[in-house]
Amino acid sequence: MSERRSVAAAVRAVLDAADPTEKVMAARAAARDWRLGRLDFRFDVAMPDRPARPDTPELLPPNRMPKRGRGGSERGRIALIHALAHIEFVAIDLAFDLIGRFGGEFPAAFTDEWMRVGADEAMHFALLDRRLRSLGSHYGALPAHDGLWDAATETAYDAKARLAIVPMVLEARGLDVTPATIERFEAAGDMVTARILTRIVNDEVRHVRAGTAWFESACEAARCVPETTWQDLVRTHFRGAVKPPFNDSARESAGLTRAYYQALAAG
Ligand SMILES: [Fe+2]
Ligand SMILES: [Fe+2]
């Protein structure tokens, strides 16, 4: 009898897919096969240092990215949607890398949850790429920010650090900034994009909640205090600032209370 495919092999296939359409298909296949019980709960394949990337977009260091307008003109809106599509594209890899690297340290419910998150990110990317196409552009048409993988590299060997930085700092920052972005698209009369971003931000509350809940369960297992442990990990592994304005209500509904971030925001 042939051995069934492992979870690790299925998530590695997502990370190894360079072409955006193939990455989305691999993400959906991994999530579906796991949900249907077709994958063995085995972590027998290592994750790559960096996921595969398509030839375009050209990846530029942050300081070489062209300045974006305020999103009023169509060109400005396309540039903003492109930047958001890139964030979602990298988010696909972040979700599956989290499973592949750390899934074996947690109960299977962890894999359940992050497979759903990975499928969400693939959907978010597909919605934004489709929106770009309906505006006459596409993902890859503009340069994109290199460096979104830095947080993954920095936390490649520590599950608590990964959860502390990726969902609880970076995705939580998305909760803070997205409402203003939605208002910008509404003000420009682009209700289609505003609706897509509203759907995305609702999903992202769940992602932050998942990150916080699994971080707290890892802290409980290690008998450490979640809030101060998180603050130490952020100081060690995150070079940016955790600063206001915060979307306190969205953070609160994700379980990320002020007890976590207040102390860091105060400096
Ligand atoms: Fe997303
Ligand atoms: Fe997310």
PDB file of N, CA, C and O and ligand atoms in Angstrom, residues 84 87-89 91-92 117-118 120-125 128 171 199-201 203-204 207, ligand 1:
ATOM      1  N   LEU A  84      -1.332  45.681  -1.572  1.00  0.00           N
ATOM      2  CA  LEU A  84      -2.116  44.812  -0.689  1.00  0.00           C
ATOM      3  C   LEU A  84      -2.135  43.378  -1.218  1.00  0.00           C
ATOM      4  O   LEU A  84      -2.066  42.418  -0.437  1.00  0.00           O
ATOM      5  N   ILE A  87       1.005  41.728  -0.136  1.00  0.00           N
ATOM      6  CA  ILE A  87       0.947  41.335   1.283  1.00  0.00           C
ATOM      7  C   ILE A  87       0.172  40.019   1.429  1.00  0.00           C
ATOM      8  O   ILE A  87       0.603  39.114   2.163  1.00  0.00           O
ATOM      9  N   GLU A  88      -0.939  39.883   0.724  1.00  0.00           N
ATOM     10  CA  GLU A  88      -1.729  38.649   0.812  1.00  0.00           C
ATOM     11  C   GLU A  88      -0.977  37.476   0.187  1.00  0.00           C
ATOM     12  O   GLU A  88      -1.064  36.348   0.680  1.00  0.00           O
ATOM     13  N   PHE A  89      -0.224  37.755  -0.889  1.00  0.00           N
ATOM     14  CA  PHE A  89       0.553  36.681  -1.531  1.00  0.00           C
ATOM     15  C   PHE A  89       1.575  36.119  -0.546  1.00  0.00           C
ATOM     16  O   PHE A  89       1.708  34.909  -0.386  1.00  0.00           O
ATOM     17  N   ALA A  91       1.321  36.373   2.663  1.00  0.00           N
ATOM     18  CA  ALA A  91       0.559  35.793   3.777  1.00  0.00           C
ATOM     19  C   ALA A  91       0.200  34.326   3.522  1.00  0.00           C
ATOM     20  O   ALA A  91       0.106  33.534   4.466  1.00  0.00           O
ATOM     21  N   ILE A  92       0.000  33.961   2.250  1.00  0.00           N
ATOM     22  CA  ILE A  92      -0.251  32.542   1.929  1.00  0.00           C
ATOM     23  C   ILE A  92       0.928  31.721   2.438  1.00  0.00           C
ATOM     24  O   ILE A  92       0.769  30.749   3.181  1.00  0.00           O
ATOM     25  N   VAL A 117      -6.740  29.433   7.687  1.00  0.00           N
ATOM     26  CA  VAL A 117      -6.141  30.760   7.487  1.00  0.00           C
ATOM     27  C   VAL A 117      -5.441  30.813   6.122  1.00  0.00           C
ATOM     28  O   VAL A 117      -5.610  31.778   5.358  1.00  0.00           O
ATOM     29  N   GLY A 118      -4.676  29.784   5.805  1.00  0.00           N
ATOM     30  CA  GLY A 118      -3.963  29.747   4.518  1.00  0.00           C
ATOM     31  C   GLY A 118      -4.931  29.813   3.339  1.00  0.00           C
ATOM     32  O   GLY A 118      -4.665  30.510   2.348  1.00  0.00           O
ATOM     33  N   ASP A 120      -7.888  31.209   3.458  1.00  0.00           N
ATOM     34  CA  ASP A 120      -8.369  32.607   3.451  1.00  0.00           C
ATOM     35  C   ASP A 120      -7.388  33.503   2.708  1.00  0.00           C
ATOM     36  O   ASP A 120      -7.795  34.344   1.896  1.00  0.00           O
ATOM     37  N   GLU A 121      -6.095  33.366   3.012  1.00  0.00           N
ATOM     38  CA  GLU A 121      -5.099  34.255   2.390  1.00  0.00           C
ATOM     39  C   GLU A 121      -5.074  34.048   0.874  1.00  0.00           C
ATOM     40  O   GLU A 121      -4.937  35.025   0.116  1.00  0.00           O
ATOM     41  N   ALA A 122      -5.212  32.787   0.449  1.00  0.00           N
ATOM     42  CA  ALA A 122      -5.250  32.510  -0.998  1.00  0.00           C
ATOM     43  C   ALA A 122      -6.465  33.198  -1.624  1.00  0.00           C
ATOM     44  O   ALA A 122      -6.379  33.766  -2.726  1.00  0.00           O
ATOM     45  N   MET A 123      -7.599  33.175  -0.899  1.00  0.00           N
ATOM     46  CA  MET A 123      -8.817  33.848  -1.394  1.00  0.00           C
ATOM     47  C   MET A 123      -8.605  35.369  -1.439  1.00  0.00           C
ATOM     48  O   MET A 123      -8.966  36.017  -2.422  1.00  0.00           O
ATOM     49  N   HIS A 124      -7.995  35.925  -0.382  1.00  0.00           N
ATOM     50  CA  HIS A 124      -7.754  37.372  -0.354  1.00  0.00           C
ATOM     51  C   HIS A 124      -6.886  37.786  -1.549  1.00  0.00           C
ATOM     52  O   HIS A 124      -7.165  38.776  -2.227  1.00  0.00           O
ATOM     53  N   PHE A 125      -5.816  37.024  -1.777  1.00  0.00           N
ATOM     54  CA  PHE A 125      -4.945  37.337  -2.908  1.00  0.00           C
ATOM     55  C   PHE A 125      -5.729  37.264  -4.219  1.00  0.00           C
ATOM     56  O   PHE A 125      -5.639  38.161  -5.063  1.00  0.00           O
ATOM     57  N   LEU A 128      -8.025  40.253  -4.794  1.00  0.00           N
ATOM     58  CA  LEU A 128      -7.317  41.499  -5.136  1.00  0.00           C
ATOM     59  C   LEU A 128      -6.713  41.422  -6.534  1.00  0.00           C
ATOM     60  O   LEU A 128      -6.732  42.409  -7.284  1.00  0.00           O
ATOM     61  N   GLU A 171      -0.159  41.163  11.461  1.00  0.00           N
ATOM     62  CA  GLU A 171      -1.570  41.093  11.065  1.00  0.00           C
ATOM     63  C   GLU A 171      -2.405  42.045  11.918  1.00  0.00           C
ATOM     64  O   GLU A 171      -3.389  42.619  11.444  1.00  0.00           O
ATOM     65  N   ARG A 199     -14.291  42.555   3.685  1.00  0.00           N
ATOM     66  CA  ARG A 199     -14.277  41.108   3.882  1.00  0.00           C
ATOM     67  C   ARG A 199     -12.920  40.656   4.441  1.00  0.00           C
ATOM     68  O   ARG A 199     -12.836  39.839   5.363  1.00  0.00           O
ATOM     69  N   ILE A 200     -11.842  41.201   3.869  1.00  0.00           N
ATOM     70  CA  ILE A 200     -10.507  40.807   4.311  1.00  0.00           C
ATOM     71  C   ILE A 200     -10.299  41.160   5.783  1.00  0.00           C
ATOM     72  O   ILE A 200      -9.830  40.330   6.573  1.00  0.00           O
ATOM     73  N   VAL A 201     -10.670  42.367   6.183  1.00  0.00           N
ATOM     74  CA  VAL A 201     -10.386  42.779   7.560  1.00  0.00           C
ATOM     75  C   VAL A 201     -11.197  41.935   8.552  1.00  0.00           C
ATOM     76  O   VAL A 201     -10.710  41.604   9.637  1.00  0.00           O
ATOM     77  N   ASP A 203     -11.942  38.755   8.130  1.00  0.00           N
ATOM     78  CA  ASP A 203     -11.178  37.503   8.243  1.00  0.00           C
ATOM     79  C   ASP A 203      -9.926  37.704   9.098  1.00  0.00           C
ATOM     80  O   ASP A 203      -9.547  36.828   9.876  1.00  0.00           O
ATOM     81  N   GLU A 204      -9.289  38.869   8.943  1.00  0.00           N
ATOM     82  CA  GLU A 204      -8.027  39.087   9.657  1.00  0.00           C
ATOM     83  C   GLU A 204      -8.225  39.156  11.173  1.00  0.00           C
ATOM     84  O   GLU A 204      -7.317  38.815  11.930  1.00  0.00           O
ATOM     85  N   HIS A 207      -7.735  35.779  12.179  1.00  0.00           N
ATOM     86  CA  HIS A 207      -6.330  35.349  12.118  1.00  0.00           C
ATOM     87  C   HIS A 207      -5.562  35.826  13.350  1.00  0.00           C
ATOM     88  O   HIS A 207      -4.741  35.101  13.898  1.00  0.00           O
TER      89      HIS A 207
HETATM   90 FE    FE B   1      -5.262  38.125   4.374  1.00  0.00          FE
END
